[in-house]
PDB file of C-alpha atoms in Angstrom:
ATOM      1  CA  MET A   1       3.101  -9.349  53.972  1.00 55.00           C
ATOM      2  CA  LYS A   2       2.345 -13.036  54.909  1.00 55.00           C
ATOM      3  CA  LYS A   3       3.505 -15.877  52.812  1.00 51.00           C
ATOM      4  CA  GLU A   4      -0.194 -17.139  52.452  1.00 54.00           C
ATOM      5  CA  ASN A   5      -1.168 -13.716  50.796  1.00 50.00           C
ATOM      6  CA  LEU A   6       1.716 -13.947  48.298  1.00 45.00           C
ATOM      7  CA  ILE A   7       0.613 -17.426  47.142  1.00 53.00           C
ATOM      8  CA  PHE A   8      -2.790 -15.824  46.179  1.00 51.00           C
ATOM      9  CA  LEU A   9      -1.235 -12.647  44.787  1.00 48.00           C
ATOM     10  CA  LEU A  10       1.292 -14.292  42.502  1.00 43.00           C
ATOM     11  CA  PRO A  11      -1.305 -15.860  40.089  1.00 50.00           C
ATOM     12  CA  LEU A  12      -3.166 -12.622  40.000  1.00 45.00           C
ATOM     13  CA  VAL A  13      -0.002 -10.672  39.007  1.00 42.00           C
ATOM     14  CA  LEU A  14       0.838 -13.266  36.269  1.00 42.00           C
ATOM     15  CA  ALA A  15      -2.740 -13.103  34.895  1.00 43.00           C
ATOM     16  CA  ILE A  16      -2.657  -9.390  34.714  1.00 42.00           C
ATOM     17  CA  ASN A  17       0.747  -9.392  33.002  1.00 44.00           C
ATOM     18  CA  LEU A  18      -0.441 -11.968  30.489  1.00 39.00           C
ATOM     19  CA  PHE A  19      -3.575  -9.796  29.712  1.00 40.00           C
ATOM     20  CA  ILE A  20      -1.469  -6.659  29.230  1.00 41.00           C
ATOM     21  CA  SER A  21       0.997  -8.339  26.900  1.00 40.00           C
ATOM     22  CA  SER A  22      -1.728  -9.946  24.860  1.00 40.00           C
ATOM     23  CA  CYS A  23      -3.312  -6.454  24.312  1.00 42.00           C
ATOM     24  CA  SER A  24      -0.057  -4.737  23.204  1.00 36.00           C
ATOM     25  CA  ASP A  25       0.233  -3.575  19.597  1.00 36.00           C
ATOM     26  CA  ASP A  26       3.476  -5.013  18.138  1.00 36.00           C
ATOM     27  CA  GLY A  27       2.740  -3.683  14.606  1.00 40.00           C
ATOM     28  CA  ASN A  28       2.075  -7.180  13.346  1.00 43.00           C
ATOM     29  CA  PRO A  29      -1.488  -7.452  12.134  1.00 54.00           C
ATOM     30  CA  ASN A  30      -1.287 -11.250  12.432  1.00 67.00           C
ATOM     31  CA  ILE A  31      -1.919 -11.721   8.836  1.00 63.00           C
ATOM     32  CA  PRO A  32       0.233 -14.282   7.090  1.00 60.00           C
ATOM     33  CA  PRO A  33       2.617 -12.421   4.675  1.00 62.00           C
ATOM     34  CA  GLN A  34       1.182 -14.004   1.548  1.00 56.00           C
ATOM     35  CA  TYR A  35      -2.144 -12.317   2.249  1.00 63.00           C
ATOM     36  CA  LEU A  36      -0.819  -8.792   2.801  1.00 70.00           C
ATOM     37  CA  PRO A  37      -1.165  -6.278   0.051  1.00 72.00           C
ATOM     38  CA  ASP A  38       1.850  -5.995  -2.245  1.00 75.00           C
ATOM     39  CA  SER A  39       4.596  -3.532  -1.137  1.00 78.00           C
ATOM     40  CA  GLY A  40       4.182  -0.086  -2.494  1.00 89.00           C
ATOM     41  CA  THR A  41       0.462  -0.382  -3.391  1.00 93.00           C
ATOM     42  CA  ILE A  42      -2.792   1.220  -2.249  1.00 95.00           C
ATOM     43  CA  SER A  43      -6.085  -0.475  -3.246  1.00 94.00           C
ATOM     44  CA  GLY A  44      -9.767  -0.173  -2.613  1.00 95.00           C
ATOM     45  CA  LYS A  45     -13.208   0.473  -3.849  1.00 96.00           C
ATOM     46  CA  ILE A  46     -14.910   3.626  -4.746  1.00 97.00           C
ATOM     47  CA  ILE A  47     -18.727   3.909  -4.647  1.00 96.00           C
ATOM     48  CA  PHE A  48     -19.888   6.519  -7.259  1.00 95.00           C
ATOM     49  CA  PHE A  49     -23.059   8.537  -6.878  1.00 92.00           C
ATOM     50  CA  GLY A  50     -25.142  10.150  -9.663  1.00 88.00           C
ATOM     51  CA  THR A  51     -26.691   9.132 -12.901  1.00 83.00           C
ATOM     52  CA  ASN A  52     -24.635  10.600 -15.725  1.00 83.00           C
ATOM     53  CA  ARG A  53     -21.816   8.037 -16.232  1.00 85.00           C
ATOM     54  CA  LEU A  54     -19.501   9.442 -18.795  1.00 80.00           C
ATOM     55  CA  GLN A  55     -18.270   7.306 -21.624  1.00 77.00           C
ATOM     56  CA  THR A  56     -15.768   9.353 -23.729  1.00 78.00           C
ATOM     57  CA  GLY A  57     -12.921   9.548 -21.144  1.00 86.00           C
ATOM     58  CA  TYR A  58     -11.659   7.280 -18.273  1.00 92.00           C
ATOM     59  CA  TYR A  59     -12.047   7.257 -14.484  1.00 94.00           C
ATOM     60  CA  VAL A  60      -8.936   7.354 -12.350  1.00 95.00           C
ATOM     61  CA  VAL A  61      -7.709   7.277  -8.862  1.00 96.00           C
ATOM     62  CA  VAL A  62      -4.698   9.396  -8.197  1.00 95.00           C
ATOM     63  CA  ALA A  63      -2.231   9.420  -5.297  1.00 95.00           C
ATOM     64  CA  TYR A  64      -0.519  12.669  -4.347  1.00 94.00           C
ATOM     65  CA  THR A  65       2.343  13.261  -1.877  1.00 92.00           C
ATOM     66  CA  SER A  66       1.351  16.997  -1.355  1.00 90.00           C
ATOM     67  CA  TRP A  67      -1.910  18.955  -1.152  1.00 91.00           C
ATOM     68  CA  PRO A  68      -3.823  20.560  -2.877  1.00 89.00           C
ATOM     69  CA  PRO A  69      -3.615  18.287  -5.950  1.00 88.00           C
ATOM     70  CA  THR A  70      -2.226  19.343  -9.317  1.00 80.00           C
ATOM     71  CA  PRO A  71      -3.098  17.998 -12.723  1.00 73.00           C
ATOM     72  CA  ASN A  72       0.012  15.840 -12.955  1.00 75.00           C
ATOM     73  CA  LEU A  73      -1.194  12.216 -12.723  1.00 74.00           C
ATOM     74  CA  ILE A  74       2.046  10.637 -11.569  1.00 79.00           C
ATOM     75  CA  HIS A  75       0.724   7.758  -9.525  1.00 92.00           C
ATOM     76  CA  ALA A  76      -2.623   6.642 -10.802  1.00 93.00           C
ATOM     77  CA  ASP A  77      -4.877   3.697 -11.749  1.00 94.00           C
ATOM     78  CA  THR A  78      -7.657   3.721 -14.265  1.00 93.00           C
ATOM     79  CA  MET A  79     -10.915   2.103 -13.276  1.00 94.00           C
ATOM     80  CA  ASP A  80     -13.530   0.071 -14.993  1.00 89.00           C
ATOM     81  CA  ILE A  81     -16.960   1.159 -13.620  1.00 92.00           C
ATOM     82  CA  TYR A  82     -19.441  -1.527 -12.701  1.00 91.00           C
ATOM     83  CA  GLY A  83     -23.179  -1.248 -12.130  1.00 88.00           C
ATOM     84  CA  ASP A  84     -26.392   0.292 -13.411  1.00 80.00           C
ATOM     85  CA  SER A  85     -27.778   2.527 -10.717  1.00 75.00           C
ATOM     86  CA  THR A  86     -25.141   2.134  -8.056  1.00 84.00           C
ATOM     87  CA  TYR A  87     -21.592   2.367  -9.600  1.00 93.00           C
ATOM     88  CA  LEU A  88     -18.418   0.745  -8.237  1.00 95.00           C
ATOM     89  CA  GLY A  89     -14.911   1.104  -9.257  1.00 95.00           C
ATOM     90  CA  PHE A  90     -11.976  -0.976  -7.943  1.00 96.00           C
ATOM     91  CA  TYR A  91      -8.347   0.265  -8.020  1.00 96.00           C
ATOM     92  CA  THR A  92      -4.779  -0.589  -7.197  1.00 95.00           C
ATOM     93  CA  ILE A  93      -2.207   2.145  -7.432  1.00 95.00           C
ATOM     94  CA  ARG A  94       1.299   0.663  -7.741  1.00 94.00           C
ATOM     95  CA  GLY A  95       4.833   2.095  -7.634  1.00 93.00           C
ATOM     96  CA  LEU A  96       4.314   4.025  -4.467  1.00 94.00           C
ATOM     97  CA  THR A  97       7.037   4.264  -1.783  1.00 92.00           C
ATOM     98  CA  GLY A  98       6.701   2.392   1.491  1.00 91.00           C
ATOM     99  CA  GLY A  99       6.955   4.720   4.587  1.00 92.00           C
ATOM    100  CA  MET A 100       5.299   7.618   2.695  1.00 93.00           C
ATOM    101  CA  SER A 101       1.837   9.170   2.973  1.00 94.00           C
ATOM    102  CA  TYR A 102      -0.441   9.853   0.117  1.00 94.00           C
ATOM    103  CA  TYR A 103      -3.694  11.802  -0.528  1.00 95.00           C
ATOM    104  CA  LEU A 104      -6.153  10.133  -2.903  1.00 96.00           C
ATOM    105  CA  VAL A 105      -8.633  11.629  -5.221  1.00 96.00           C
ATOM    106  CA  SER A 106     -10.979  10.067  -7.817  1.00 96.00           C
ATOM    107  CA  GLY A 107     -11.441  11.764 -11.094  1.00 94.00           C
ATOM    108  CA  TRP A 108     -12.323  11.724 -14.665  1.00 93.00           C
ATOM    109  CA  VAL A 109      -9.911  12.406 -17.535  1.00 91.00           C
ATOM    110  CA  SER A 110     -11.147  13.694 -20.884  1.00 86.00           C
ATOM    111  CA  GLN A 111      -9.909  11.902 -23.965  1.00 81.00           C
ATOM    112  CA  THR A 112     -10.550  14.968 -26.176  1.00 76.00           C
ATOM    113  CA  PRO A 113      -8.411  18.089 -25.868  1.00 71.00           C
ATOM    114  CA  ILE A 114     -10.864  20.228 -23.921  1.00 67.00           C
ATOM    115  CA  SER A 115     -10.153  22.473 -21.083  1.00 67.00           C
ATOM    116  CA  PRO A 116     -10.419  21.380 -18.224  1.00 69.00           C
ATOM    117  CA  TYR A 117      -9.374  17.879 -18.945  1.00 82.00           C
ATOM    118  CA  PHE A 118      -9.067  16.526 -15.380  1.00 89.00           C
ATOM    119  CA  TYR A 119     -12.183  16.663 -13.040  1.00 92.00           C
ATOM    120  CA  ILE A 120     -11.772  15.798  -9.360  1.00 94.00           C
ATOM    121  CA  LEU A 121     -14.956  13.960  -8.448  1.00 95.00           C
ATOM    122  CA  GLY A 122     -14.144  12.758  -4.944  1.00 96.00           C
ATOM    123  CA  THR A 123     -11.485  13.039  -2.253  1.00 95.00           C
ATOM    124  CA  ARG A 124     -10.562  10.615   0.469  1.00 96.00           C
ATOM    125  CA  GLY A 125     -11.531  12.197   3.687  1.00 94.00           C
ATOM    126  CA  CYS A 126     -13.989  14.670   2.147  1.00 94.00           C
ATOM    127  CA  ASP A 127     -15.580  12.203  -0.289  1.00 92.00           C
ATOM    128  CA  THR A 128     -18.209  14.197  -2.231  1.00 92.00           C
ATOM    129  CA  SER A 129     -18.075  17.371  -0.152  1.00 92.00           C
ATOM    130  CA  HIS A 130     -17.969  20.654  -2.097  1.00 91.00           C
ATOM    131  CA  SER A 131     -16.722  22.505   1.005  1.00 91.00           C
ATOM    132  CA  THR A 132     -13.614  24.400   0.109  1.00 88.00           C
ATOM    133  CA  SER A 133     -12.323  24.097   3.711  1.00 89.00           C
ATOM    134  CA  CYS A 134     -12.713  20.387   3.689  1.00 90.00           C
ATOM    135  CA  PHE A 135     -11.002  20.015   0.331  1.00 88.00           C
ATOM    136  CA  LEU A 136      -8.157  22.209   1.312  1.00 88.00           C
ATOM    137  CA  TYR A 137      -7.577  21.371   4.897  1.00 89.00           C
ATOM    138  CA  ASN A 138      -9.277  18.084   5.779  1.00 90.00           C
ATOM    139  CA  ALA A 139      -8.315  15.618   3.010  1.00 92.00           C
ATOM    140  CA  ARG A 140      -7.103  12.367   4.487  1.00 94.00           C
ATOM    141  CA  LYS A 141      -3.587  11.123   4.177  1.00 94.00           C
ATOM    142  CA  ASP A 142      -2.837   7.418   4.196  1.00 94.00           C
ATOM    143  CA  SER A 143       0.593   6.084   5.205  1.00 93.00           C
ATOM    144  CA  ILE A 144       2.000   2.959   3.434  1.00 92.00           C
ATOM    145  CA  PRO A 145       3.848   0.529   5.623  1.00 89.00           C
ATOM    146  CA  ILE A 146       7.462  -0.046   4.599  1.00 88.00           C
ATOM    147  CA  ASN A 147       7.026  -3.863   4.234  1.00 84.00           C
ATOM    148  CA  HIS A 148       3.558  -4.087   2.529  1.00 86.00           C
ATOM    149  CA  GLY A 149       0.833  -2.062   0.975  1.00 91.00           C
ATOM    150  CA  LEU A 150      -2.625  -0.870   2.047  1.00 92.00           C
ATOM    151  CA  SER A 151      -5.980  -2.305   1.076  1.00 92.00           C
ATOM    152  CA  GLY A 152      -9.526  -1.561   1.802  1.00 93.00           C
ATOM    153  CA  ILE A 153      -9.004   2.160   1.263  1.00 95.00           C
ATOM    154  CA  ASP A 154     -12.554   2.988   0.159  1.00 96.00           C
ATOM    155  CA  PHE A 155     -14.313   6.252  -0.384  1.00 96.00           C
ATOM    156  CA  LEU A 156     -17.198   7.931  -2.168  1.00 96.00           C
ATOM    157  CA  SER A 157     -17.233   9.997  -5.369  1.00 96.00           C
ATOM    158  CA  TRP A 158     -19.504  11.670  -7.904  1.00 94.00           C
ATOM    159  CA  ILE A 159     -19.695   9.952 -11.273  1.00 93.00           C
ATOM    160  CA  ASP A 160     -20.733  13.054 -13.218  1.00 91.00           C
ATOM    161  CA  THR A 161     -18.393  15.997 -13.946  1.00 90.00           C
ATOM    162  CA  ALA A 162     -21.256  18.381 -13.498  1.00 91.00           C
ATOM    163  CA  LYS A 163     -20.852  17.766  -9.765  1.00 92.00           C
ATOM    164  CA  LYS A 164     -17.019  18.075  -9.826  1.00 92.00           C
ATOM    165  CA  ILE A 165     -15.182  19.263  -6.743  1.00 92.00           C
ATOM    166  CA  ALA A 166     -12.361  20.875  -8.825  1.00 88.00           C
ATOM    167  CA  ALA A 167     -11.078  20.824 -12.435  1.00 88.00           C
ATOM    168  CA  TYR A 168      -7.802  21.454 -14.188  1.00 84.00           C
TER     169      TYR A 168
END
């Protein structure tokens, strides 16, 4: 190859190398650490559908390490529900282990000793689907990074236990 061709080839090779290195994923979301979610947390928003908002219990988001879920509410956060016709709930589940994966469900817990007392109203990945196969096999698992938590983990849910997906 002639020296004249190398002179033109060198800048091209350097430009391609710079482009490739700028596109690589080094695992750093380029967010300053003070703005990353707290370690061991999952947070987000739930949009509730339906008209029969219940008042005698409380709405929760629960994180499970195995699937299908059980009635044991080990990692959970209660939610205040906002709105009149479209309902929103915001949650932050704390005390989770970084590096682990969790399944999330939204639900309602009865304050009176009735059976069932825990109603699953939505599942992350299947949202408001009543499909048994979706509930059992397609629920989504979210992995928490070791050094910080997850935020913006949003999903849909029913607000009325009459439309429950499961109950315990």
